[in-house]
């Protein structure tokens, strides 16, 4: 990648705050600072949650690829998020700890690690990618509680105390809820059960532990022992780690209604400014599933590991996400996932060629990095740039990728350069993965790949010798183990597990 790549197609992004596509201009020359609302670690993330991080990852990859120095912070919420976003209910982590009879710190650690495992499996750049640059910085909410208390003291003029704790008076900032109104034309209209609040939309900055009760996670504060309100952490960590104003703030569309309007109100109070704290607010639409299996509260819910256990490569789910524009709703179905897997296999087929391989990995010399690209290769990269710069149009970028794979006029040495660009932006790892990596292999299958390969080899020999009795016997034996032999499969697979 050349240093001046951000002089390619201008990057246009949809800003939820202005409801418009805007041409991105960084606050600091050559640099971009992004904050993404992260997971609440009281349970495993479902695949819908992971859509939010695939989206944030594509944004981060695009910015890096275009040549910006990226600072990307994603937070881990291990305190303060109640079962209802509007300040009602119990703390999600306290509730999970009580139900599972485990310490809250245990719960947080366990589910943070589970989240990072999904991050890694989906090729989202992050701390788990050993040996590669860490693209995202993960900040843990409980590490910032003293800073949250200082921040709350700084905005005290906008707050008032109730028996339940410290509350933010939303009438004290300009145009409260404009982000929510931008999306729903309603805003502020939610019912709120806390008694004594001045306005329905006012929200907790600090939640005092009720007398006679104790919580596993609580801290002393000027407003009594208790815990921070959920919205506080994001204002504190984004301001501390990125500085106000920073470039881009992301999250799922549910955050457009309560969490982000409240973050904005806090930022306004803290900065003594009407500005929101970030230049662009971006929101991914939801992944939906008709049977309701996605809910974390349902027994077997749709988490990435379930897809993997059923034999689907996690990158098939990543591709499924990329097939929809991030602002469109995406419906999950197993058929859809199967189709994405097939599409991914075809792409890997188009990449997995010996002539290309000879230009990758250990066999590649520095000389090739400096070889002039071909016009056809430049054109493919320019079309990728146009698609991704158009508000991260990943469906279009995928089409360009397929056309590029089919374009035989791109010389092998240049295919490596071109496909690296697609891998950098889309994160499908086409160059590193082999066809065999995408074989459907449910977790409950008992045969090993070596066993199957040996049997398939023996069967080939039998067929070559026209010994069809032996070849049929081997096929039947494999079938009894759940292995389906696929003669003449157009995708070049010899077999799959069914
Ligand atoms: P949570 O762990 O509940 O705080 O959510 C983590 C992220 O996932 C947030 O950015 C949510 O907005 C987002 N999110 C929640 N459900 C979905 C869904 N079904 N599809 C896409 N994003 C979601
Ligand atoms: Zn947040």
mmCIF file with all atom_site columns, N, CA and C and ligand atoms in Angstrom, residues 37-40 46 48-49 51-53 81 92 230 251-255 284-287 294 296, ligand 1:
data_model
loop_
_atom_site.group_PDB
_atom_site.id
_atom_site.type_symbol
_atom_site.label_atom_id
_atom_site.label_alt_id
_atom_site.label_comp_id
_atom_site.label_asym_id
_atom_site.label_entity_id
_atom_site.label_seq_id
_atom_site.pdbx_PDB_ins_code
_atom_site.Cartn_x
_atom_site.Cartn_y
_atom_site.Cartn_z
_atom_site.occupancy
_atom_site.B_iso_or_equiv
_atom_site.pdbx_formal_charge
_atom_site.auth_seq_id
_atom_site.auth_comp_id
_atom_site.auth_asym_id
_atom_site.auth_atom_id
_atom_site.pdbx_PDB_model_num
ATOM   1  N N   . UNK A 1 37  ? -18.938 1.233   20.553 1.00 0.00 ? 37  UNK A N   1
ATOM   2  C CA  . UNK A 1 37  ? -19.526 0.676   21.774 1.00 0.00 ? 37  UNK A CA  1
ATOM   3  C C   . UNK A 1 37  ? -19.370 -0.836  21.730 1.00 0.00 ? 37  UNK A C   1
ATOM   4  N N   . UNK A 1 38  ? -18.813 -1.379  22.795 1.00 0.00 ? 38  UNK A N   1
ATOM   5  C CA  . UNK A 1 38  ? -18.500 -2.806  22.823 1.00 0.00 ? 38  UNK A CA  1
ATOM   6  C C   . UNK A 1 38  ? -19.541 -3.635  23.548 1.00 0.00 ? 38  UNK A C   1
ATOM   7  N N   . UNK A 1 39  ? -19.213 -4.879  23.808 1.00 0.00 ? 39  UNK A N   1
ATOM   8  C CA  . UNK A 1 39  ? -20.197 -5.814  24.365 1.00 0.00 ? 39  UNK A CA  1
ATOM   9  C C   . UNK A 1 39  ? -20.380 -5.658  25.876 1.00 0.00 ? 39  UNK A C   1
ATOM   10 N N   . UNK A 1 40  ? -21.565 -6.009  26.330 1.00 0.00 ? 40  UNK A N   1
ATOM   11 C CA  . UNK A 1 40  ? -21.810 -6.157  27.762 1.00 0.00 ? 40  UNK A CA  1
ATOM   12 C C   . UNK A 1 40  ? -21.546 -7.630  28.063 1.00 0.00 ? 40  UNK A C   1
ATOM   13 N N   . UNK A 1 46  ? -24.293 -12.856 20.875 1.00 0.00 ? 46  UNK A N   1
ATOM   14 C CA  . UNK A 1 46  ? -24.962 -13.591 19.794 1.00 0.00 ? 46  UNK A CA  1
ATOM   15 C C   . UNK A 1 46  ? -24.424 -13.056 18.460 1.00 0.00 ? 46  UNK A C   1
ATOM   16 N N   . UNK A 1 48  ? -25.785 -11.530 16.169 1.00 0.00 ? 48  UNK A N   1
ATOM   17 C CA  . UNK A 1 48  ? -26.228 -10.158 15.867 1.00 0.00 ? 48  UNK A CA  1
ATOM   18 C C   . UNK A 1 48  ? -25.262 -9.154  16.467 1.00 0.00 ? 48  UNK A C   1
ATOM   19 N N   . UNK A 1 49  ? -24.862 -9.368  17.717 1.00 0.00 ? 49  UNK A N   1
ATOM   20 C CA  . UNK A 1 49  ? -23.863 -8.481  18.331 1.00 0.00 ? 49  UNK A CA  1
ATOM   21 C C   . UNK A 1 49  ? -22.608 -8.451  17.473 1.00 0.00 ? 49  UNK A C   1
ATOM   22 N N   . UNK A 1 51  ? -22.293 -8.783  14.400 1.00 0.00 ? 51  UNK A N   1
ATOM   23 C CA  . UNK A 1 51  ? -22.450 -7.985  13.177 1.00 0.00 ? 51  UNK A CA  1
ATOM   24 C C   . UNK A 1 51  ? -21.946 -6.552  13.420 1.00 0.00 ? 51  UNK A C   1
ATOM   25 N N   . UNK A 1 52  ? -22.200 -6.054  14.632 1.00 0.00 ? 52  UNK A N   1
ATOM   26 C CA  . UNK A 1 52  ? -21.770 -4.685  14.961 1.00 0.00 ? 52  UNK A CA  1
ATOM   27 C C   . UNK A 1 52  ? -20.244 -4.557  14.883 1.00 0.00 ? 52  UNK A C   1
ATOM   28 N N   . UNK A 1 53  ? -19.528 -5.625  15.256 1.00 0.00 ? 53  UNK A N   1
ATOM   29 C CA  . UNK A 1 53  ? -18.059 -5.538  15.263 1.00 0.00 ? 53  UNK A CA  1
ATOM   30 C C   . UNK A 1 53  ? -17.472 -5.843  13.895 1.00 0.00 ? 53  UNK A C   1
ATOM   31 N N   . UNK A 1 81  ? -24.599 -1.770  32.994 1.00 0.00 ? 81  UNK A N   1
ATOM   32 C CA  . UNK A 1 81  ? -25.652 -1.911  31.982 1.00 0.00 ? 81  UNK A CA  1
ATOM   33 C C   . UNK A 1 81  ? -26.827 -2.663  32.593 1.00 0.00 ? 81  UNK A C   1
ATOM   34 N N   . UNK A 1 92  ? -27.017 -6.155  34.552 1.00 0.00 ? 92  UNK A N   1
ATOM   35 C CA  . UNK A 1 92  ? -26.956 -7.436  33.834 1.00 0.00 ? 92  UNK A CA  1
ATOM   36 C C   . UNK A 1 92  ? -25.892 -8.365  34.405 1.00 0.00 ? 92  UNK A C   1
ATOM   37 N N   . UNK A 1 230 ? -24.716 3.441   33.110 1.00 0.00 ? 230 UNK A N   1
ATOM   38 C CA  . UNK A 1 230 ? -24.134 2.772   31.947 1.00 0.00 ? 230 UNK A CA  1
ATOM   39 C C   . UNK A 1 230 ? -23.510 3.734   30.932 1.00 0.00 ? 230 UNK A C   1
ATOM   40 N N   . UNK A 1 251 ? -21.946 2.134   16.717 1.00 0.00 ? 251 UNK A N   1
ATOM   41 C CA  . UNK A 1 251 ? -22.731 1.239   17.571 1.00 0.00 ? 251 UNK A CA  1
ATOM   42 C C   . UNK A 1 251 ? -23.908 0.689   16.779 1.00 0.00 ? 251 UNK A C   1
ATOM   43 N N   . UNK A 1 252 ? -24.664 -0.219  17.382 1.00 0.00 ? 252 UNK A N   1
ATOM   44 C CA  . UNK A 1 252 ? -25.862 -0.755  16.731 1.00 0.00 ? 252 UNK A CA  1
ATOM   45 C C   . UNK A 1 252 ? -26.985 0.290   16.779 1.00 0.00 ? 252 UNK A C   1
ATOM   46 N N   . UNK A 1 253 ? -27.986 0.142   15.894 1.00 0.00 ? 253 UNK A N   1
ATOM   47 C CA  . UNK A 1 253 ? -29.031 1.180   15.814 1.00 0.00 ? 253 UNK A CA  1
ATOM   48 C C   . UNK A 1 253 ? -29.839 1.335   17.092 1.00 0.00 ? 253 UNK A C   1
ATOM   49 N N   . UNK A 1 254 ? -29.882 0.310   17.929 1.00 0.00 ? 254 UNK A N   1
ATOM   50 C CA  . UNK A 1 254 ? -30.607 0.484   19.195 1.00 0.00 ? 254 UNK A CA  1
ATOM   51 C C   . UNK A 1 254 ? -29.977 1.617   20.019 1.00 0.00 ? 254 UNK A C   1
ATOM   52 N N   . UNK A 1 255 ? -28.673 1.813   19.849 1.00 0.00 ? 255 UNK A N   1
ATOM   53 C CA  . UNK A 1 255 ? -27.983 2.859   20.624 1.00 0.00 ? 255 UNK A CA  1
ATOM   54 C C   . UNK A 1 255 ? -28.340 4.272   20.179 1.00 0.00 ? 255 UNK A C   1
ATOM   55 N N   . UNK A 1 284 ? -24.973 0.489   12.781 1.00 0.00 ? 284 UNK A N   1
ATOM   56 C CA  . UNK A 1 284 ? -25.292 -0.678  11.959 1.00 0.00 ? 284 UNK A CA  1
ATOM   57 C C   . UNK A 1 284 ? -26.710 -1.142  12.272 1.00 0.00 ? 284 UNK A C   1
ATOM   58 N N   . UNK A 1 285 ? -27.397 -1.586  11.217 1.00 0.00 ? 285 UNK A N   1
ATOM   59 C CA  . UNK A 1 285 ? -28.736 -2.137  11.423 1.00 0.00 ? 285 UNK A CA  1
ATOM   60 C C   . UNK A 1 285 ? -28.634 -3.539  12.025 1.00 0.00 ? 285 UNK A C   1
ATOM   61 N N   . UNK A 1 286 ? -29.767 -4.091  12.404 1.00 0.00 ? 286 UNK A N   1
ATOM   62 C CA  . UNK A 1 286 ? -29.779 -5.366  13.134 1.00 0.00 ? 286 UNK A CA  1
ATOM   63 C C   . UNK A 1 286 ? -29.722 -6.586  12.214 1.00 0.00 ? 286 UNK A C   1
ATOM   64 N N   . UNK A 1 287 ? -29.202 -7.642  12.778 1.00 0.00 ? 287 UNK A N   1
ATOM   65 C CA  . UNK A 1 287 ? -29.379 -8.975  12.225 1.00 0.00 ? 287 UNK A CA  1
ATOM   66 C C   . UNK A 1 287 ? -30.655 -9.494  12.896 1.00 0.00 ? 287 UNK A C   1
ATOM   67 N N   . UNK A 1 294 ? -32.058 -15.674 18.691 1.00 0.00 ? 294 UNK A N   1
ATOM   68 C CA  . UNK A 1 294 ? -30.873 -14.865 18.883 1.00 0.00 ? 294 UNK A CA  1
ATOM   69 C C   . UNK A 1 294 ? -30.765 -14.313 20.289 1.00 0.00 ? 294 UNK A C   1
ATOM   70 N N   . UNK A 1 296 ? -30.149 -13.557 23.935 1.00 0.00 ? 296 UNK A N   1
ATOM   71 C CA  . UNK A 1 296 ? -29.206 -14.174 24.856 1.00 0.00 ? 296 UNK A CA  1
ATOM   72 C C   . UNK A 1 296 ? -29.936 -14.902 25.974 1.00 0.00 ? 296 UNK A C   1
HETATM 73 P P1  . LIG B 2 .   ? -24.622 -5.398  23.967 1.00 0.00 ? 1   LIG B P1  1
HETATM 74 O O1  . LIG B 2 .   ? -23.600 -6.463  24.292 1.00 0.00 ? 1   LIG B O1  1
HETATM 75 O O2  . LIG B 2 .   ? -26.009 -5.802  24.200 1.00 0.00 ? 1   LIG B O2  1
HETATM 76 O O3  . LIG B 2 .   ? -24.265 -4.089  24.645 1.00 0.00 ? 1   LIG B O3  1
HETATM 77 O O4  . LIG B 2 .   ? -24.535 -5.138  22.399 1.00 0.00 ? 1   LIG B O4  1
HETATM 78 C C1  . LIG B 2 .   ? -23.335 -5.061  21.704 1.00 0.00 ? 1   LIG B C1  1
HETATM 79 C C2  . LIG B 2 .   ? -23.541 -4.415  20.346 1.00 0.00 ? 1   LIG B C2  1
HETATM 80 O O5  . LIG B 2 .   ? -24.374 -5.223  19.510 1.00 0.00 ? 1   LIG B O5  1
HETATM 81 C C3  . LIG B 2 .   ? -24.205 -3.052  20.384 1.00 0.00 ? 1   LIG B C3  1
HETATM 82 O O6  . LIG B 2 .   ? -23.540 -2.177  19.474 1.00 0.00 ? 1   LIG B O6  1
HETATM 83 C C4  . LIG B 2 .   ? -25.617 -3.336  19.919 1.00 0.00 ? 1   LIG B C4  1
HETATM 84 O O7  . LIG B 2 .   ? -26.194 -2.207  19.344 1.00 0.00 ? 1   LIG B O7  1
HETATM 85 C C5  . LIG B 2 .   ? -25.381 -4.415  18.900 1.00 0.00 ? 1   LIG B C5  1
HETATM 86 N N1  . LIG B 2 .   ? -26.514 -5.308  18.623 1.00 0.00 ? 1   LIG B N1  1
HETATM 87 C C6  . LIG B 2 .   ? -27.357 -5.871  19.520 1.00 0.00 ? 1   LIG B C6  1
HETATM 88 N N2  . LIG B 2 .   ? -28.229 -6.708  18.911 1.00 0.00 ? 1   LIG B N2  1
HETATM 89 C C7  . LIG B 2 .   ? -27.922 -6.671  17.577 1.00 0.00 ? 1   LIG B C7  1
HETATM 90 C C8  . LIG B 2 .   ? -28.457 -7.328  16.410 1.00 0.00 ? 1   LIG B C8  1
HETATM 91 N N3  . LIG B 2 .   ? -29.460 -8.201  16.483 1.00 0.00 ? 1   LIG B N3  1
HETATM 92 N N4  . LIG B 2 .   ? -27.895 -7.055  15.223 1.00 0.00 ? 1   LIG B N4  1
HETATM 93 C C9  . LIG B 2 .   ? -26.855 -6.187  15.120 1.00 0.00 ? 1   LIG B C9  1
HETATM 94 N N5  . LIG B 2 .   ? -26.310 -5.535  16.179 1.00 0.00 ? 1   LIG B N5  1
HETATM 95 C C10 . LIG B 2 .   ? -26.827 -5.779  17.403 1.00 0.00 ? 1   LIG B C10 1
#
